[in-house]
Amino acid sequence: MHPEEVSSVWLNRRFYEDAEIAHYENLTKAALTPLAGEVAKARQRLIESRDTFTSNVDSIDTGAIKFMEKKIVEYEKTISSLVQRVNALELRVATLEKSDSQSKPVSQINIQSVHSSKPVANDDDDDDVDLFGSDSDEDDESAAKVREERLKAYEAKKSKKPVLIAKSNVILDVKPWDDETDMKLMEENVRKVEADGLLWGAAKLVPLAYGIHKLQISCVVEDEKVSIDWLTEQLLEIEDFIQSVDIAAFNKI
């Protein structure tokens, strides 16, 4: 064959085609490698998650669960027992109420019979006085005189009864100006306030703060003769010793 003809023929074509195929296959593998890596990482994470879940399941304390179930059963039994007791009590109360309602008429009859058999007791001697006398003697002059005498006797008896005097027991808090106030002298000045129906009682010193004490003194007053407002005003006039007066307690006697 002529040399020029040989040079125009591609004798190594197969070699170049194989090299080209290998080149493009390598490019394809390089493009798929990152995706395959991500898939592998995701698969590894799934495996690790599965192993972790299995270990947590194994670590659960089944004994605690059984203990709670046992306690729940005990509580249910206790509640059931309490419900039965309450029902029994309700039945017993209903029975007692029914028997009580049936026995009430008998007791009322007995009480009425006892009251009717007993004479009426008079708590006050004034009730013994018949102010109007008998109805049949209303037109009789002698009956009118009797009524007048009874009225006079009633009025005389009422006048002899002692009149109840309303009194009050009062406890006053008397506060000084400062800690330098002579509390003994202040008490003496308080007791100098006198009035008809006023009786001073016991007194004591009660600590306030910063070394200051207040005088707590009791007294008994007759409500119609002595006013608490008047007594407070009289005490406040002792300006050299007293800063204020408060009512700590007020009780009727």
mmCIF file of C-alpha atoms in Angstrom, residues 3-89:
data_model
loop_
_atom_site.group_PDB
_atom_site.id
_atom_site.type_symbol
_atom_site.label_atom_id
_atom_site.label_comp_id
_atom_site.label_asym_id
_atom_site.label_seq_id
_atom_site.Cartn_x
_atom_site.Cartn_y
_atom_site.Cartn_z
ATOM 1 C CA PRO A 3 2.409 5.520 2.079
ATOM 2 C CA GLU A 4 -0.023 8.312 1.370
ATOM 3 C CA GLU A 5 -2.936 5.890 1.504
ATOM 4 C CA VAL A 6 -1.778 4.548 4.861
ATOM 5 C CA SER A 7 -1.541 8.015 6.360
ATOM 6 C CA SER A 8 -5.145 8.780 5.428
ATOM 7 C CA VAL A 9 -6.534 5.699 7.230
ATOM 8 C CA TRP A 10 -7.440 5.960 11.033
ATOM 9 C CA LEU A 11 -5.853 2.840 12.314
ATOM 10 C CA ASN A 12 -6.198 3.732 16.042
ATOM 11 C CA ARG A 13 -9.873 4.707 15.962
ATOM 12 C CA ARG A 14 -10.930 1.935 18.394
ATOM 13 C CA PHE A 15 -8.355 3.111 20.961
ATOM 14 C CA TYR A 16 -9.633 6.691 20.846
ATOM 15 C CA GLU A 17 -13.249 5.640 21.107
ATOM 16 C CA ASP A 18 -12.494 3.599 24.250
ATOM 17 C CA ALA A 19 -10.628 6.513 25.770
ATOM 18 C CA GLU A 20 -13.546 8.841 25.029
ATOM 19 C CA ILE A 21 -16.064 6.447 26.607
ATOM 20 C CA ALA A 22 -13.884 6.108 29.743
ATOM 21 C CA HIS A 23 -13.541 9.878 29.966
ATOM 22 C CA TYR A 24 -17.318 10.497 29.921
ATOM 23 C CA GLU A 25 -17.950 7.644 32.388
ATOM 24 C CA ASN A 26 -15.524 9.283 34.810
ATOM 25 C CA LEU A 27 -17.341 12.589 34.439
ATOM 26 C CA THR A 28 -20.679 10.898 35.181
ATOM 27 C CA LYS A 29 -19.290 9.228 38.326
ATOM 28 C CA ALA A 30 -17.873 12.539 39.570
ATOM 29 C CA ALA A 31 -21.296 14.214 39.149
ATOM 30 C CA LEU A 32 -23.122 11.457 41.109
ATOM 31 C CA THR A 33 -20.665 11.241 44.008
ATOM 32 C CA PRO A 34 -22.064 14.180 46.171
ATOM 33 C CA LEU A 35 -25.633 12.848 45.962
ATOM 34 C CA ALA A 36 -24.543 9.394 46.953
ATOM 35 C CA GLY A 37 -22.682 10.851 49.932
ATOM 36 C CA GLU A 38 -25.768 12.674 51.184
ATOM 37 C CA VAL A 39 -27.826 9.498 50.831
ATOM 38 C CA ALA A 40 -25.263 7.589 52.849
ATOM 39 C CA LYS A 41 -25.275 10.225 55.604
ATOM 40 C CA ALA A 42 -29.072 10.152 55.820
ATOM 41 C CA ARG A 43 -29.031 6.404 56.060
ATOM 42 C CA GLN A 44 -26.478 6.545 58.884
ATOM 43 C CA ARG A 45 -28.644 9.042 60.794
ATOM 44 C CA LEU A 46 -31.654 6.750 60.516
ATOM 45 C CA ILE A 47 -29.650 3.873 61.899
ATOM 46 C CA GLU A 48 -28.419 5.960 64.831
ATOM 47 C CA SER A 49 -31.957 7.164 65.596
ATOM 48 C CA ARG A 50 -33.220 3.591 65.608
ATOM 49 C CA ASP A 51 -30.468 2.496 68.013
ATOM 50 C CA THR A 52 -31.175 5.452 70.345
ATOM 51 C CA PHE A 53 -34.914 4.705 70.444
ATOM 52 C CA THR A 54 -34.225 1.076 71.265
ATOM 53 C CA SER A 55 -31.951 2.033 74.156
ATOM 54 C CA ASN A 56 -34.552 4.456 75.603
ATOM 55 C CA VAL A 57 -37.239 1.798 75.473
ATOM 56 C CA ASP A 58 -34.974 -0.570 77.385
ATOM 57 C CA SER A 59 -34.283 2.091 80.076
ATOM 58 C CA ILE A 60 -37.994 2.618 81.011
ATOM 59 C CA ASP A 61 -38.680 1.529 84.612
ATOM 60 C CA THR A 62 -41.548 -0.921 84.318
ATOM 61 C CA GLY A 63 -41.564 -1.324 88.105
ATOM 62 C CA ALA A 64 -42.739 2.261 88.575
ATOM 63 C CA ILE A 65 -45.557 1.700 86.102
ATOM 64 C CA LYS A 66 -46.679 -1.413 87.963
ATOM 65 C CA PHE A 67 -46.526 0.446 91.286
ATOM 66 C CA MET A 68 -48.760 3.239 89.935
ATOM 67 C CA GLU A 69 -51.231 0.689 88.579
ATOM 68 C CA LYS A 70 -51.365 -0.972 92.006
ATOM 69 C CA LYS A 71 -51.990 2.373 93.746
ATOM 70 C CA ILE A 72 -54.787 3.226 91.305
ATOM 71 C CA VAL A 73 -56.511 -0.065 92.092
ATOM 72 C CA GLU A 74 -56.190 0.621 95.854
ATOM 73 C CA TYR A 75 -57.648 4.126 95.451
ATOM 74 C CA GLU A 76 -60.573 2.763 93.486
ATOM 75 C CA LYS A 77 -61.297 0.265 96.270
ATOM 76 C CA THR A 78 -61.107 2.985 98.919
ATOM 77 C CA ILE A 79 -63.468 5.276 96.988
ATOM 78 C CA SER A 80 -65.920 2.424 96.508
ATOM 79 C CA SER A 81 -65.854 1.697 100.259
ATOM 80 C CA LEU A 82 -66.474 5.385 101.081
ATOM 81 C CA VAL A 83 -69.398 5.528 98.674
ATOM 82 C CA GLN A 84 -70.952 2.491 100.346
ATOM 83 C CA ARG A 85 -70.556 4.085 103.791
ATOM 84 C CA VAL A 86 -72.131 7.346 102.633
ATOM 85 C CA ASN A 87 -75.071 5.458 101.163
ATOM 86 C CA ALA A 88 -75.504 3.567 104.440
ATOM 87 C CA LEU A 89 -75.434 6.830 106.419
#
